[in-house]
Short mmCIF file of C-alpha atoms in Angstrom, two decimals:
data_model
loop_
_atom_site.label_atom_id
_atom_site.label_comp_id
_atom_site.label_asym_id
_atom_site.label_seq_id
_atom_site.Cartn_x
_atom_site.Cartn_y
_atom_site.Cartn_z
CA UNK A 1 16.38 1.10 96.20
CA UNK A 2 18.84 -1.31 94.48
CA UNK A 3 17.17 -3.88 91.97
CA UNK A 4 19.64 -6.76 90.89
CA UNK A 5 19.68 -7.10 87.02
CA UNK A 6 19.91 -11.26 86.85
CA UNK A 7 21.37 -11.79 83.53
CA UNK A 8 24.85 -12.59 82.12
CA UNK A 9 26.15 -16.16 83.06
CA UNK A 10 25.59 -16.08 86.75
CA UNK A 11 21.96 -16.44 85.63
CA UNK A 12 22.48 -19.47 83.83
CA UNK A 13 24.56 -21.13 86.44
CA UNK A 14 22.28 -20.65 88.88
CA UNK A 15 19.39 -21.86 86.75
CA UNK A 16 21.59 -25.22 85.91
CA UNK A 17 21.79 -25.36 89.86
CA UNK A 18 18.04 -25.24 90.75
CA UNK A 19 16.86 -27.68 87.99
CA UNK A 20 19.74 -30.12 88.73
CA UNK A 21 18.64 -30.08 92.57
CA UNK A 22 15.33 -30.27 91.68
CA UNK A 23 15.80 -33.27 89.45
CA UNK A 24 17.91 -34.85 91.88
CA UNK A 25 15.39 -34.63 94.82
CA UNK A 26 12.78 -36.18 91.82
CA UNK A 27 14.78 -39.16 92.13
CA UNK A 28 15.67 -39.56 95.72
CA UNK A 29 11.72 -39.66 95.65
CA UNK A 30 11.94 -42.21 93.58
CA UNK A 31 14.13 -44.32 95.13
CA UNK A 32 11.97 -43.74 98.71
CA UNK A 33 9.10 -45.21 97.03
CA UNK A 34 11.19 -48.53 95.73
CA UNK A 35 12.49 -49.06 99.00
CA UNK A 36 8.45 -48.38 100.55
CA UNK A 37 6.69 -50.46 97.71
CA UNK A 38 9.51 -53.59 98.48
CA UNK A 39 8.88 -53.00 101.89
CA UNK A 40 4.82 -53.29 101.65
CA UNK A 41 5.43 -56.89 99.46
CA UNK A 42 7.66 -58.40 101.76
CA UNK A 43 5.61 -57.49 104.70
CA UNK A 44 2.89 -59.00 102.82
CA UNK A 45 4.81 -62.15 102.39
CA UNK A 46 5.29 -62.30 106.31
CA UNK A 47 1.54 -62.05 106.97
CA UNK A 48 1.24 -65.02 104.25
CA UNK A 49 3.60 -66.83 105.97
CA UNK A 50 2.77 -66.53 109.61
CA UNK A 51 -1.11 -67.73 108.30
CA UNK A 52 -0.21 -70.16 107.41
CA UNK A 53 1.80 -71.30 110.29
CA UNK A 54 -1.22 -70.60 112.55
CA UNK A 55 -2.97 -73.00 110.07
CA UNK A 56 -0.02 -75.81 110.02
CA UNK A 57 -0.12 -75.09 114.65
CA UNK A 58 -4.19 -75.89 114.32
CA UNK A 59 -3.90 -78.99 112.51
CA UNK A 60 -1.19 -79.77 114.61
CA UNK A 61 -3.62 -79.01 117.60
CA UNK A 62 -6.67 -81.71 115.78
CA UNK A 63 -4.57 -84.10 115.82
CA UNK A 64 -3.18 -83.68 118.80
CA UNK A 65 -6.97 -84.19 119.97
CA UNK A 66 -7.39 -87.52 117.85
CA UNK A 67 -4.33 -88.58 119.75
CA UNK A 68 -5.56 -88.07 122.92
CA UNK A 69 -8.83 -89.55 122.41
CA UNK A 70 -7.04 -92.70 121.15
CA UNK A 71 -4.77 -92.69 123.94
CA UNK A 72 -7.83 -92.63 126.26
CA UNK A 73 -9.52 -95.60 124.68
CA UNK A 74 -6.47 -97.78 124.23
CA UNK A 75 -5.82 -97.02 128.49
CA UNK A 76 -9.01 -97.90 129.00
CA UNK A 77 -9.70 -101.28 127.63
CA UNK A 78 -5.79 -102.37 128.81
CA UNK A 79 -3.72 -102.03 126.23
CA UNK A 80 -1.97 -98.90 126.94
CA UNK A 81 -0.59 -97.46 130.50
CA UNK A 82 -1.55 -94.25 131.96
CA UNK A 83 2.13 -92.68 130.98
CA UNK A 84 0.81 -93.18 127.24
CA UNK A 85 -2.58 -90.79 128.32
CA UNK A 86 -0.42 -88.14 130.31
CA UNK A 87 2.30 -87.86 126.57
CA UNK A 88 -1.28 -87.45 124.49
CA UNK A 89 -2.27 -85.00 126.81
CA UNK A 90 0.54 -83.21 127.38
CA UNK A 91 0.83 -82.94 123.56
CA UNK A 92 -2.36 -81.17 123.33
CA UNK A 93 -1.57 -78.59 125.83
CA UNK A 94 1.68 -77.94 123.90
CA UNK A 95 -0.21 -77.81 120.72
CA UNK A 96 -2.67 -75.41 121.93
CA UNK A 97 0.33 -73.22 123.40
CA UNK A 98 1.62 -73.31 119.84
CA UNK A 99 -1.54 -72.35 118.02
CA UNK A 100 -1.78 -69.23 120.77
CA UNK A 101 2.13 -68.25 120.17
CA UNK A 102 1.61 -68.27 115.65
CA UNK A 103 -1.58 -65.96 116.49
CA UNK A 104 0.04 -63.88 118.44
CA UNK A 105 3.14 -63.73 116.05
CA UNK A 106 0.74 -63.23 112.88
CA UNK A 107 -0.69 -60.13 114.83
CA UNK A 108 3.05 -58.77 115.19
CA UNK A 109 3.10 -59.34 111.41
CA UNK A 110 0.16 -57.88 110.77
CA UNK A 111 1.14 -54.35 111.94
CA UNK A 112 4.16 -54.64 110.28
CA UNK A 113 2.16 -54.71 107.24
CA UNK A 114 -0.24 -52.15 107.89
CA UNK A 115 3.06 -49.64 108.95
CA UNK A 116 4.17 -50.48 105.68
CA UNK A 117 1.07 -49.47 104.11
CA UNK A 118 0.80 -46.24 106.21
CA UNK A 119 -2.45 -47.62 107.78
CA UNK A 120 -3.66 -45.99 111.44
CA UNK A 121 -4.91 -49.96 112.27
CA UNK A 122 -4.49 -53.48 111.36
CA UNK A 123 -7.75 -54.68 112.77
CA UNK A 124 -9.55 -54.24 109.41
CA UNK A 125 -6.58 -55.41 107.35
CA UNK A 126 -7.91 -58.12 105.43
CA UNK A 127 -5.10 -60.28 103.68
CA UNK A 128 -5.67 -63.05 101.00
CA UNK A 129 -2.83 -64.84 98.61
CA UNK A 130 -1.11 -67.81 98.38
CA UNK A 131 2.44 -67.85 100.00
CA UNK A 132 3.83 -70.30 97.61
CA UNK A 133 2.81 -68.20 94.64
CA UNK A 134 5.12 -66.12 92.96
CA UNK A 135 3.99 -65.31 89.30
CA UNK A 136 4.05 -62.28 89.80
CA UNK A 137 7.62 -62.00 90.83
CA UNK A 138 8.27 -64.28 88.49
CA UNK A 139 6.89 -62.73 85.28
CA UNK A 140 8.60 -58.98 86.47
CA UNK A 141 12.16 -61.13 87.37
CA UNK A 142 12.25 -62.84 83.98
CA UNK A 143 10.27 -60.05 81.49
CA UNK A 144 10.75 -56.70 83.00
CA UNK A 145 14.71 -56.80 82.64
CA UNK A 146 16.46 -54.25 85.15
CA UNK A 147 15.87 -50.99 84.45
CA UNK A 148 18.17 -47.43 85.54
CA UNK A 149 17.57 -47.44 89.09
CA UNK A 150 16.75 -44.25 91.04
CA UNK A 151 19.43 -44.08 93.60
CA UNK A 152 22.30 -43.86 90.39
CA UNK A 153 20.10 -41.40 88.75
CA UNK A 154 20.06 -39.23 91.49
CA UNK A 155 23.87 -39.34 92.05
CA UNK A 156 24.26 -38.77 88.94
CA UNK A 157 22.06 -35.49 89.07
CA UNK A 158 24.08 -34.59 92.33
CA UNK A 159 27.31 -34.61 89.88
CA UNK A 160 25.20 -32.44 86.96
CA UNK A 161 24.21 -30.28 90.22
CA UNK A 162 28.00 -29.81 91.54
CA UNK A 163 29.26 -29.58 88.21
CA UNK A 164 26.89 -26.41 87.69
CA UNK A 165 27.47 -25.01 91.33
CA UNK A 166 31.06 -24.83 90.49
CA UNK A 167 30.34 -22.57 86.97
CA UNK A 168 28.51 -20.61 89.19
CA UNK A 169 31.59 -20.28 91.64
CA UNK A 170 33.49 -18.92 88.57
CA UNK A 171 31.31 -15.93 87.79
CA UNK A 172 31.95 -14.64 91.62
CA UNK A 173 34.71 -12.25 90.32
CA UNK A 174 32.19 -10.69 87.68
CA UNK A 175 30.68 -7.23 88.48
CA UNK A 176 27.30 -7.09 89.34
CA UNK A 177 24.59 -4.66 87.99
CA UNK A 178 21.40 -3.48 89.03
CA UNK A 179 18.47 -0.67 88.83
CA UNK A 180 19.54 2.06 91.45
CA UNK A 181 16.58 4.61 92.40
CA UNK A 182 17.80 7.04 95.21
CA UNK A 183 14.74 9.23 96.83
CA UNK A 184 15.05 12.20 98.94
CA UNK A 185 14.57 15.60 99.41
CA UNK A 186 16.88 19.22 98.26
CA UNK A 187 15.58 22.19 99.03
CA UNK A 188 12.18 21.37 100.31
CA UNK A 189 11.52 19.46 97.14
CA UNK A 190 11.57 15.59 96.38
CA UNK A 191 13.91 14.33 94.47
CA UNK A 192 13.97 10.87 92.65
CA UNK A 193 17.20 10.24 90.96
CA UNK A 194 16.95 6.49 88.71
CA UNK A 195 20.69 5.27 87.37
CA UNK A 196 22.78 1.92 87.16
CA UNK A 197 24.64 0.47 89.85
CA UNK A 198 27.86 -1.52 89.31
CA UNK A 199 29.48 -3.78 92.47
CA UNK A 200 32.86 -4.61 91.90
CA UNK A 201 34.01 -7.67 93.55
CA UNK A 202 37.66 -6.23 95.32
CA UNK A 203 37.55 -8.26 98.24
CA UNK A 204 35.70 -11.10 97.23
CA UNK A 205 36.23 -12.62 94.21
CA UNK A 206 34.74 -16.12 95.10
CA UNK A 207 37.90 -18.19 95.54
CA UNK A 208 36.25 -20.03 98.88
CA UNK A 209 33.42 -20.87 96.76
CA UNK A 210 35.20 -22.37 93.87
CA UNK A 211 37.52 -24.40 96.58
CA UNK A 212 33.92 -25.78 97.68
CA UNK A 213 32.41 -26.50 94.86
CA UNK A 214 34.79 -28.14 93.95
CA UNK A 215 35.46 -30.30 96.80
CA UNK A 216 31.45 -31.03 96.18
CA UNK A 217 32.05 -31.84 92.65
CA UNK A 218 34.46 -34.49 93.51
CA UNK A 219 32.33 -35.77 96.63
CA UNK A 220 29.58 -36.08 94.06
CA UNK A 221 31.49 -38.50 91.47
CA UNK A 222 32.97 -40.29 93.91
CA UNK A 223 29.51 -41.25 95.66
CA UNK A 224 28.16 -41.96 92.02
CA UNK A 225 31.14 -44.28 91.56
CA UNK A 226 30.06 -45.96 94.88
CA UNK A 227 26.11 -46.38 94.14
CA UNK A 228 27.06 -47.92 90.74
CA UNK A 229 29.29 -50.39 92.07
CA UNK A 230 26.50 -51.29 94.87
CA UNK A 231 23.90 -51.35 92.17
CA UNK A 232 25.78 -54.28 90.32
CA UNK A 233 27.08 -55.89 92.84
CA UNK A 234 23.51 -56.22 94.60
CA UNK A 235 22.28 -57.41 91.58
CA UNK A 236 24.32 -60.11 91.19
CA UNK A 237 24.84 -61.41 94.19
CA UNK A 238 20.85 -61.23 94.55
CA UNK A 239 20.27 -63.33 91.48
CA UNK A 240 22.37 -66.30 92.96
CA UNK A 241 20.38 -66.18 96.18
CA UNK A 242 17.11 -65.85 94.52
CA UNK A 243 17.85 -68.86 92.32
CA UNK A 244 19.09 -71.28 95.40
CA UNK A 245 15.94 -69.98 97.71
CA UNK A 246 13.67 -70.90 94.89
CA UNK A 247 15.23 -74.17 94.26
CA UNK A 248 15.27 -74.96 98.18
CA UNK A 249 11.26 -74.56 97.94
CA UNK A 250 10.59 -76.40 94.98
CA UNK A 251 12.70 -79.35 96.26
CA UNK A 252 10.28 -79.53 99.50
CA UNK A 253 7.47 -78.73 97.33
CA UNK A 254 7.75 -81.87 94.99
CA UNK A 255 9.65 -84.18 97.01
CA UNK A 256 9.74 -83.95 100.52
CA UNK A 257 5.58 -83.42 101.02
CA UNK A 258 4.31 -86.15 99.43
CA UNK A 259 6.57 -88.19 101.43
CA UNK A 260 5.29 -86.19 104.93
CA UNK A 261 1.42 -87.03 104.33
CA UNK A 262 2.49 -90.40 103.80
CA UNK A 263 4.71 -90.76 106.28
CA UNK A 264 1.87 -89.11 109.01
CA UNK A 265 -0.75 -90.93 107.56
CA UNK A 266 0.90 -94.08 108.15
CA UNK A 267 2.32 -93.58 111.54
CA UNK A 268 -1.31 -92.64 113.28
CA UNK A 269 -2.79 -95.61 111.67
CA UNK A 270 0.37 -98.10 113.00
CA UNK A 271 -0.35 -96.16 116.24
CA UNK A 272 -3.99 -96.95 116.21
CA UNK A 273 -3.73 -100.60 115.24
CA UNK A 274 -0.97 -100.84 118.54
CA UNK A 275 2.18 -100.97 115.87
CA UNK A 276 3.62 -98.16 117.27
CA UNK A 277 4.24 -96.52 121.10
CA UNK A 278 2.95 -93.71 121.69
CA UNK A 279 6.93 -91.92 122.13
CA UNK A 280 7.82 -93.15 118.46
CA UNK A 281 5.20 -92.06 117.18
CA UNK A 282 5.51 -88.43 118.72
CA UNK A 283 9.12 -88.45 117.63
CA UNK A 284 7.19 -89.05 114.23
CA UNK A 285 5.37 -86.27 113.87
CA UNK A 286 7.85 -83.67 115.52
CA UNK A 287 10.38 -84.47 112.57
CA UNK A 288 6.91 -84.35 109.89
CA UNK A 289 6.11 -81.62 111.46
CA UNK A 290 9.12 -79.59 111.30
CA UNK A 291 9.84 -80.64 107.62
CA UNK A 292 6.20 -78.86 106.97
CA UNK A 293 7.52 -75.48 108.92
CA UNK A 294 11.14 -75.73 107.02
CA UNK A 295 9.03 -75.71 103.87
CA UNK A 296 6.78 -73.02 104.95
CA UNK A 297 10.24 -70.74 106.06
CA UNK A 298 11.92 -71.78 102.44
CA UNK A 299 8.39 -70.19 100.70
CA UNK A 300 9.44 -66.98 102.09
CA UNK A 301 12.99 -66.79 101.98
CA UNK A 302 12.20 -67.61 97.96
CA UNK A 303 9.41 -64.98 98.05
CA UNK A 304 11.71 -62.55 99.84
CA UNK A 305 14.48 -62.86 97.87
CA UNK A 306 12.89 -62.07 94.72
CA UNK A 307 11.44 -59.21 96.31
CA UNK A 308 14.87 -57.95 97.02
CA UNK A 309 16.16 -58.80 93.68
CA UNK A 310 13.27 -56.35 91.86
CA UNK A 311 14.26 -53.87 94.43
CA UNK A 312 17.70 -54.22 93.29
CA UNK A 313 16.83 -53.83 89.60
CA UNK A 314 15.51 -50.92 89.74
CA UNK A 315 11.47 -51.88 89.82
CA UNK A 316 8.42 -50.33 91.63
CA UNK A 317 9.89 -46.87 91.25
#
């Protein structure tokens, strides 16, 4: 029975090994749950978002049904020809077909959401927020500062890790010791003889192992080198975007709007009072109506791109 004696520096290597791994895999963890928590908020976003396109495709569909019903009155005293009733009508249809299509996206989004959030089912997912607010975001963009993120930390455990696999590699030539107990039998009698056992490394004195650690060594600062340079470089280039996506949605927000309610307030009551055909005034509202979505899409892309930018600071780790 041989019984390794684990001291001298081997020991310590090895030790400098295990806790370097250990805090390296500590902050891979990390990093997982940055990526997962950044995940979960954008889906969230995208849930936001697509209610709020099934909202913008049912008030499309109302007054697609106040059309109509005009367009039936005006053909029947005279004043408007059936072509004007079959456009109303046909809008409706296409409305409806709209409002079904958003529903059916916002239930795509939905499970996105609730795979995000590791949940078995959507169908008791309730979701409340406002899409264009992002005080939250906001108040962790321009407050929390960016802080060490987890992916450089754990390269540069990697490196600590290599650095101490390669000591290790250097004690290979040592000799070994270790408790030696040989049991048997002379004479009819057993015999138990304890001593100390001493390998002696002829053949093997650990040059393959200090050729691979340090290859891994230089793998490891090389790959730190790399993650750094991503880590500003994302940063950067993330605070530009964020800053034009929110000033695309607060352009819409304060000046295109106002104009929009105006603009489709105005054009039903022109088309009710017989200034307006019934074609202009569905040219109308298809441009209104696709300002309102363009606004809608720049809320997220601002909402997104924050999202990404407090990923790429280092938050929710």
């Amino acid at each position: 029975l041989t019984v390794p004696i684990g001291i001298g520096p081997g020991r310590f290597a090895r030790i400098g090994v295990a806790r370097a791994e250990l805090e390296r895999e500590q902050r891979r963890l990390a990093d997982a749950r940055r990526g997962a928590v950044g995940a979960a908020l954008a889906a969230f976003y995208r849930v936001l978002h697509a209610e709020r396109r099934v909202d913008l495709a049912a008030e499309r569909l109302a007054l697609a049904g106040d059309l109509r019903g005009a367009a039936a009155e005006r053909h029947r005293v005279g004043d408007a020809p059936r072509l004007e009733l079959l456009l109303a009508e046909t809008e409706e249809i296409r409305a409806e077909s709209e409002r079904l299509a958003e529903r059916e996206a916002l239930a795509r989004e939905r499970i996105g959401l609730a795979a995000a959030l590791g949940l078995a089912s959507a169908e008791s997912l309730r979701v409340s927020g406002d899409l264009a607010d992002r005080a939250f975001l906001s108040r962790l963009l321009d407050t929390g500062g960016a802080v060490p993120r987890a992916d450089v930390l754990a390269a540069e455990s990697e490196v600590r890790a290599a650095r101490a696999a390669r000591s290790l590699a250097r004690t290979g030539w040592l000799p070994g010791l270790a408790f030696r107990l040989n049991y048997g039998h002379e004479q009819g009698e057993p015999l138990a003889r304890p001593g100390l056992a001493v390998s002696m490394p002829l053949f093997h004195a650990g040059s393959e192992d200090r050729g691979v650690a340090r290859a891994r060594e230089m793998r490891a600062r090389a790959e730190l080198e790399r993650v750094r340079h991503v880590s500003t470089a994302e940063s950067e280039a993330l605070a530009g975007i964020h800053a034009s996506a929110t000033a695309a949605a607060e352009l819409l927000q304060s000046r295109a709007l106002p104009l929009v309610r105006e603009s489709e307030s105005m054009a039903r009551e022109s088309y009710r009072a017989g200034k307006l055909d019934l074609t202009s005034l569905l040219i109308v509202r298809r441009d209104l109506l696709e300002a309102r979505r363009e606004h809608l899409d720049r809320l997220l892309d601002a909402a997104l791109a924050g999202i990404d930018l407090a990923v790429a600071r280092g938050h929710f780790q």
